[in-house]
Short mmCIF file of C-alpha atoms and ligand atoms in Angstrom, two decimals:
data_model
loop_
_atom_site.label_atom_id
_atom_site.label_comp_id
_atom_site.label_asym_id
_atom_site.label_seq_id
_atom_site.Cartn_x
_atom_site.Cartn_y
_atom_site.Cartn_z
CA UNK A 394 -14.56 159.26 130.95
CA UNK A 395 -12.54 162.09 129.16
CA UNK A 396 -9.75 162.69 131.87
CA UNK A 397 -6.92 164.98 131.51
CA UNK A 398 -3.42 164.89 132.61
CA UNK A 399 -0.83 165.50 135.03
CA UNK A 400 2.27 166.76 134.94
CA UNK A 401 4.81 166.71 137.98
CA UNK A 402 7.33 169.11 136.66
CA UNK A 403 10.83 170.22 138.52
CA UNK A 404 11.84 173.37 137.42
CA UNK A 405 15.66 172.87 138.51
CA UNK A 406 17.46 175.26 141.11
CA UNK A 407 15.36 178.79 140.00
CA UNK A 408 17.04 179.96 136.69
CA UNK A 409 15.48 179.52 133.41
CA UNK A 410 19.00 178.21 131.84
CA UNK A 411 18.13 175.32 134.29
CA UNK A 412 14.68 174.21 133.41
CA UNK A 413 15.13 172.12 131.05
CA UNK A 414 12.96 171.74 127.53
CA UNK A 415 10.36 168.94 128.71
CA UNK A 416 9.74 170.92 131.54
CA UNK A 417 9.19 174.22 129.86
CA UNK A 418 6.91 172.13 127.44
CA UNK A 419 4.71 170.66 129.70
CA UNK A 420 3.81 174.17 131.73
CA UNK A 421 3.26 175.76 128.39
CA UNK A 422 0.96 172.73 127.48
CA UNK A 423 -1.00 173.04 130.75
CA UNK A 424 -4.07 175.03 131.78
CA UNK A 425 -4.02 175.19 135.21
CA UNK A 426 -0.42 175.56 137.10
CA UNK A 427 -0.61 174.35 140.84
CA UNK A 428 2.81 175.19 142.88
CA UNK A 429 4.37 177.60 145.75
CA UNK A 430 3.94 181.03 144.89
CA UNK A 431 7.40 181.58 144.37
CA UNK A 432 7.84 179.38 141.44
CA UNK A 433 4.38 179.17 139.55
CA UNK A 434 5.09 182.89 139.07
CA UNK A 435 8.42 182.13 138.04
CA UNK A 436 7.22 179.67 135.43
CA UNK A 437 3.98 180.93 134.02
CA UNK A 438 3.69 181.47 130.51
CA UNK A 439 0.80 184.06 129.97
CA UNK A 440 -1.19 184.37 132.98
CA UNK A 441 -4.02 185.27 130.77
CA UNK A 442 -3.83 181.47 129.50
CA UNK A 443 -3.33 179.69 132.66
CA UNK A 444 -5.02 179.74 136.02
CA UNK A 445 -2.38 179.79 139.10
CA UNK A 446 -3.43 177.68 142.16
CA UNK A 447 -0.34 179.02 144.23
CA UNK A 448 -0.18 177.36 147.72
CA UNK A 449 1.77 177.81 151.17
CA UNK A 450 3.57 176.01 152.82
CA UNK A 451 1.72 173.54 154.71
CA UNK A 452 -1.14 172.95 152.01
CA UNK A 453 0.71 170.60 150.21
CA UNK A 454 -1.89 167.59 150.11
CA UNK A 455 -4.34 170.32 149.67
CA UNK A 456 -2.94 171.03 146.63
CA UNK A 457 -2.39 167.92 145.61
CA UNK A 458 -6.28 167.24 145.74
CA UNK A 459 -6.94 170.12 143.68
CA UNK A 460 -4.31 169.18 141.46
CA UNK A 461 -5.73 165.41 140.98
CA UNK A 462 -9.74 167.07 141.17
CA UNK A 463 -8.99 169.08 137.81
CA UNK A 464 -6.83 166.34 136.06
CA UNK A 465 -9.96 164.01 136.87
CA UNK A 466 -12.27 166.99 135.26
CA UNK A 467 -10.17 166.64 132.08
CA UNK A 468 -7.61 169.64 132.31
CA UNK A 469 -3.79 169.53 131.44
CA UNK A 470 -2.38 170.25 134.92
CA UNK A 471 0.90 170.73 135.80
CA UNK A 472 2.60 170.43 139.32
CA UNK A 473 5.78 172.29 139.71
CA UNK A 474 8.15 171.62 142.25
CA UNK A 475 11.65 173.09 142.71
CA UNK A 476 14.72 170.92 141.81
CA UNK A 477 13.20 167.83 140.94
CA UNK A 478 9.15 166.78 142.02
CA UNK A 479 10.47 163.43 142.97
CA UNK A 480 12.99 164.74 145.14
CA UNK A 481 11.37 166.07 148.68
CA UNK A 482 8.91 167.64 145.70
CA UNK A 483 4.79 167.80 145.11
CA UNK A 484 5.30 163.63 143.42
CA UNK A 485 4.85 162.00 146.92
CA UNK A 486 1.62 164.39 147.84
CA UNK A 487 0.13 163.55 144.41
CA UNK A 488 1.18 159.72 144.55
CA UNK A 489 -0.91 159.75 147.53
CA UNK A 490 -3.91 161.35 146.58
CA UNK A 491 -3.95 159.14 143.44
CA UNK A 492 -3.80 156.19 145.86
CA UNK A 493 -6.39 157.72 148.08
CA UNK A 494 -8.85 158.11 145.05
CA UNK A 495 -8.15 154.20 143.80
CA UNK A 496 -5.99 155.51 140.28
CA UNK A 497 -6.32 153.05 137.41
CA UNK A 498 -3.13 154.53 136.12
CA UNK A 499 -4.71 155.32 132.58
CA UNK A 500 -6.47 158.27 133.42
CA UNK A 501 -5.27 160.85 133.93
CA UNK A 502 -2.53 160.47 132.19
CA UNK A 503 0.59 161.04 135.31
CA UNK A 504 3.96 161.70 133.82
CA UNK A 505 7.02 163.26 136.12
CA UNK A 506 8.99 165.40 133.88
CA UNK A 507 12.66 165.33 135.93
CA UNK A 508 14.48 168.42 136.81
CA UNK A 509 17.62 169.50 138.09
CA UNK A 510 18.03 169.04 141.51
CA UNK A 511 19.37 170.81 144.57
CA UNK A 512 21.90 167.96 145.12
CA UNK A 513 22.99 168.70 141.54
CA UNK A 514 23.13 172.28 141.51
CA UNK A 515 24.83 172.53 144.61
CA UNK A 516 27.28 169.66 143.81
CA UNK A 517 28.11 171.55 140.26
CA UNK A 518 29.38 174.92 141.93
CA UNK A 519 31.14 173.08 144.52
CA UNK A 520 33.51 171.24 142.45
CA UNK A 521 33.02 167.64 142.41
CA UNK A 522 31.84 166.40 146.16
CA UNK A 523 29.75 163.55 144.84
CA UNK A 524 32.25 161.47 143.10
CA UNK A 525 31.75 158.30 145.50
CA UNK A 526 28.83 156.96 147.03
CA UNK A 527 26.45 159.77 148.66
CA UNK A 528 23.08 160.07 150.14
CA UNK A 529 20.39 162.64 150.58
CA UNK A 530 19.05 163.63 154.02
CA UNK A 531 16.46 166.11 154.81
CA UNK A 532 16.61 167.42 158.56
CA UNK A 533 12.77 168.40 158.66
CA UNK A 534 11.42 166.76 161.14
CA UNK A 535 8.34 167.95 160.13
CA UNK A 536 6.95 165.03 158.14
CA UNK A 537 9.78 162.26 159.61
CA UNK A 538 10.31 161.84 163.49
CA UNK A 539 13.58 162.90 164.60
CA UNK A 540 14.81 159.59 166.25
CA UNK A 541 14.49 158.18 162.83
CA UNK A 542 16.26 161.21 161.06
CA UNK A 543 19.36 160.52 163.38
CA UNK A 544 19.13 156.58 162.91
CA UNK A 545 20.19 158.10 159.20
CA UNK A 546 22.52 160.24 159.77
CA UNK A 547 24.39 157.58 162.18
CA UNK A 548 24.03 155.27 159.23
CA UNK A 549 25.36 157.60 156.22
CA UNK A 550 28.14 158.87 158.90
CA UNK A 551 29.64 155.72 159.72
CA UNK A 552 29.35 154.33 156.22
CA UNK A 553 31.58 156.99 154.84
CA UNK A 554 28.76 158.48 152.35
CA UNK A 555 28.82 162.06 151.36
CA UNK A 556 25.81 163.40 152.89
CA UNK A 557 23.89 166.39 151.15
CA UNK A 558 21.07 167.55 153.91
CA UNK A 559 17.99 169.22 152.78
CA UNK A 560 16.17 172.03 154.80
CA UNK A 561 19.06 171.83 157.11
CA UNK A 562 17.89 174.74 159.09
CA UNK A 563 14.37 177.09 159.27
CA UNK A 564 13.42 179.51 162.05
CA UNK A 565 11.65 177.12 163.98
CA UNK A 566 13.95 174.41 163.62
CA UNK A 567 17.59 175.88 164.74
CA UNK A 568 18.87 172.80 166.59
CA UNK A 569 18.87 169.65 164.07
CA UNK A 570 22.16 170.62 162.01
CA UNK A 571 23.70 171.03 165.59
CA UNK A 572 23.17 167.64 166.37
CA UNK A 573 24.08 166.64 162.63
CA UNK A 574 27.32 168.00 162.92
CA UNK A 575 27.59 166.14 166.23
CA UNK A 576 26.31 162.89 165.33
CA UNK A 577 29.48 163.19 161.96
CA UNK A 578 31.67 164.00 164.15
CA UNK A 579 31.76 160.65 165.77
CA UNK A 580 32.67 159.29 163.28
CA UNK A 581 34.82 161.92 160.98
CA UNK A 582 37.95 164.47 161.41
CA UNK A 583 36.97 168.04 162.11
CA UNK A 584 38.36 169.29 159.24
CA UNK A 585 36.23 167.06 156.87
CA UNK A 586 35.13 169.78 154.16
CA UNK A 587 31.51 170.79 154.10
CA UNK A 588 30.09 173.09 151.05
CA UNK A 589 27.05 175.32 151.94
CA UNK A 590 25.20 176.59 149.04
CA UNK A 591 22.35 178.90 148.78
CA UNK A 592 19.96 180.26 146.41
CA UNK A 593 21.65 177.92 143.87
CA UNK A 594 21.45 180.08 140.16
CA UNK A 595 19.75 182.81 141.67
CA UNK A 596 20.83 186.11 141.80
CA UNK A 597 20.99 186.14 145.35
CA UNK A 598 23.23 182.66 144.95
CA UNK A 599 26.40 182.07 147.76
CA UNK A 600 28.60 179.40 147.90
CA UNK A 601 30.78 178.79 150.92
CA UNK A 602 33.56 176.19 151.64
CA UNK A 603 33.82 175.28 155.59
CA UNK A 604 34.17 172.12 157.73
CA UNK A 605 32.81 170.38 160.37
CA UNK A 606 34.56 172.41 163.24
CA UNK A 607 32.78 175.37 161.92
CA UNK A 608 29.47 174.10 160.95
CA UNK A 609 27.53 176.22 163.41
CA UNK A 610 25.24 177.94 161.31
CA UNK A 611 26.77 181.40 163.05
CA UNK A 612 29.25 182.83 160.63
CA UNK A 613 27.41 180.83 157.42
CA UNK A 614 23.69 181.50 155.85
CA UNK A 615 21.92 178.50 156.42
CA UNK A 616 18.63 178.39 156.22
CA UNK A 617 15.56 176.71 154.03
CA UNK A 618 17.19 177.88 150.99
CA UNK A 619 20.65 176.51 151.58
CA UNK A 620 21.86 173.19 150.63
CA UNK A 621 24.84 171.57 153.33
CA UNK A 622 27.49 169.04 151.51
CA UNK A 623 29.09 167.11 153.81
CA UNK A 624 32.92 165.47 152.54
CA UNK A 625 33.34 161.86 152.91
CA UNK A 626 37.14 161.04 154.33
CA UNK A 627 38.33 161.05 151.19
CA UNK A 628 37.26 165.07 150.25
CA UNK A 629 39.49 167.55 149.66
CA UNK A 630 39.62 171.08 148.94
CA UNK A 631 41.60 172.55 146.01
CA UNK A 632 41.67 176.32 145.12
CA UNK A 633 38.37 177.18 146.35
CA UNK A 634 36.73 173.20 145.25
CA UNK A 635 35.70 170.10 147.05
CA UNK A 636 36.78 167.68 145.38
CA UNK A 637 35.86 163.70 146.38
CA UNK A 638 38.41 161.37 144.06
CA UNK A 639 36.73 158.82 141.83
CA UNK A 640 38.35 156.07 143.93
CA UNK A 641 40.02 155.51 147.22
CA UNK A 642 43.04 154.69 145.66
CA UNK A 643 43.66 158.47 144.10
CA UNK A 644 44.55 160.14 147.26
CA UNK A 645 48.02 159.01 148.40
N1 SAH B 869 12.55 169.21 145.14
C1 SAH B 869 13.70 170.00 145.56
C2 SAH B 869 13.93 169.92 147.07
C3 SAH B 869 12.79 170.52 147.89
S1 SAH B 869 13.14 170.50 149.61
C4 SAH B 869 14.94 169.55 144.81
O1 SAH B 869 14.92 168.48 144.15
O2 SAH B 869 15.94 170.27 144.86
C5 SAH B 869 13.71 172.16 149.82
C6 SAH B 869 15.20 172.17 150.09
O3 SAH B 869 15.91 171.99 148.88
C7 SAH B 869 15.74 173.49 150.64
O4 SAH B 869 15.55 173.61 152.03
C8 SAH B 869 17.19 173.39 150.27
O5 SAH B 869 17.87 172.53 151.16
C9 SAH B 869 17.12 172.69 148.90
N2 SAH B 869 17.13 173.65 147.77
C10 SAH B 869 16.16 173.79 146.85
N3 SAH B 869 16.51 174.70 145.92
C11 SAH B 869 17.75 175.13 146.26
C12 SAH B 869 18.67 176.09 145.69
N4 SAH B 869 18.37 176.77 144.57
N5 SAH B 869 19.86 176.27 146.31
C13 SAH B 869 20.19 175.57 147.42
N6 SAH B 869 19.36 174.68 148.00
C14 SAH B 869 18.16 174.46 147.43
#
């Protein structure tokens, strides 16, 4: 059977300087661009050329289907996800459907093309916050219960890992960096630096140096499209930078 191929393609933070040359080549090489609104718009080449299958929020395995239905048809198809699709991106609703649908991993052809991801982005205007061991958390509760959420946090608090938290915050969900902040604070000084970056290389981009005694959400932006950095005991800040040593041993 002539099948086509998929592409699972991060686009980085939002600016073009970001998306790197793979990923550029793969949406120009595909005919049908499957996505959030938001970014398929932001990436499509000649809309002329290539159909948009834009989704919401919510229709991700939906998506995903349609995504895997026209690969199997034979079209180029490509995937986008912000930051990186293996990161919290469209890769894990695709996986699945390709595991639903018994893949033989020849065709279609699957290939992730990596992008820049929030952790990254955020960690790069920051200063340097990820310079020991770190770990990525998201604080949806959405797809993961809570109590197991928490069990992580506890874990990458008292092991002293720099913890960058995904979707800390939405309009429904107001409570879970609360408790985040609470749960760190067992087991690090108030005054542990946290960054708070939003809209990474956007235009509407902010990046804001706090710490745990003020990570309340009420004089910060943090929402969906903020990323939170938490310090490890070893952080510092230095003219406007968070800065995590290489090693232990450097801050004396
Ligand atoms: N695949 C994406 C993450 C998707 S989850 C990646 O690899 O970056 C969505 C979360 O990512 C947001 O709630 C926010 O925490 C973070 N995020 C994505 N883009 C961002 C940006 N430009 N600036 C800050 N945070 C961002």
């Amino acid at each position: 059977m002539n099948t086509g191929k998929l592409y699972l393609v991060g686009i980085g933070p939002g600016d073009a300087g970001h998306l790197t040359p793979a990923a550029a080549a793969a949406i120009a090489e595909s005919e049908d661009l499957v996505g959030y609104r938001y970014y398929i718009e932001q990436v499509a080449q000649d809309a002329s050329n290539q159909t948009l299958h834009s989704m919401e929020l919510g229709q991700e395995l939906e998506r995903a289907a349609l995504a895997v239905d026209l690969a199997y048809a034979g079209k180029t198809v490509a995937v986008v996800s912000s930051g990186d699709a293996g990161i919290y991106g469209m890769a894990g609703p695709v996986f699945r459907v390709l595991t639903d649908r018994q893949w033989d991993g020849i065709g279609p052809t699957v290939e992730t093309v990596p992008g820049v991801s929030a952790l990254q982005s955020s960690a790069a205007l920051l200063g340097s916050p990820l310079m020991q061991d770190f770990c990525a958390i998201s604080l949806s509760n959405l797809l993961t219960p809570w109590e197991q959420i928490c069990r992580r946090l506890n874990a990458a608090a008292a092991g002293d890992f720099v913890a960058v938290l995904y979707n800390p915050r939405s309009r429904r969900r107001v409570t879970q960096l609360d408790e985040a902040r609470r749960i760190f604070l067992e087991h690090r000084p108030a005054t542990t630096p946290v960054g708070v970056v939003r809209h990474a290389f956007r235009p509407e981009q902010a990046v804001s140096l706090s710490d745990l005694s003020r990570l309340d959400g009420e004089q910060l932006v943090i929402d969906m499209f903020t990323t939170v950095v938490i310090g490890n005991s070893n952080t510092y800040v230095h003219n406007g930078r968070m800065v995590t040593p290489r090693g232990y041993e450097a801050k004396q």
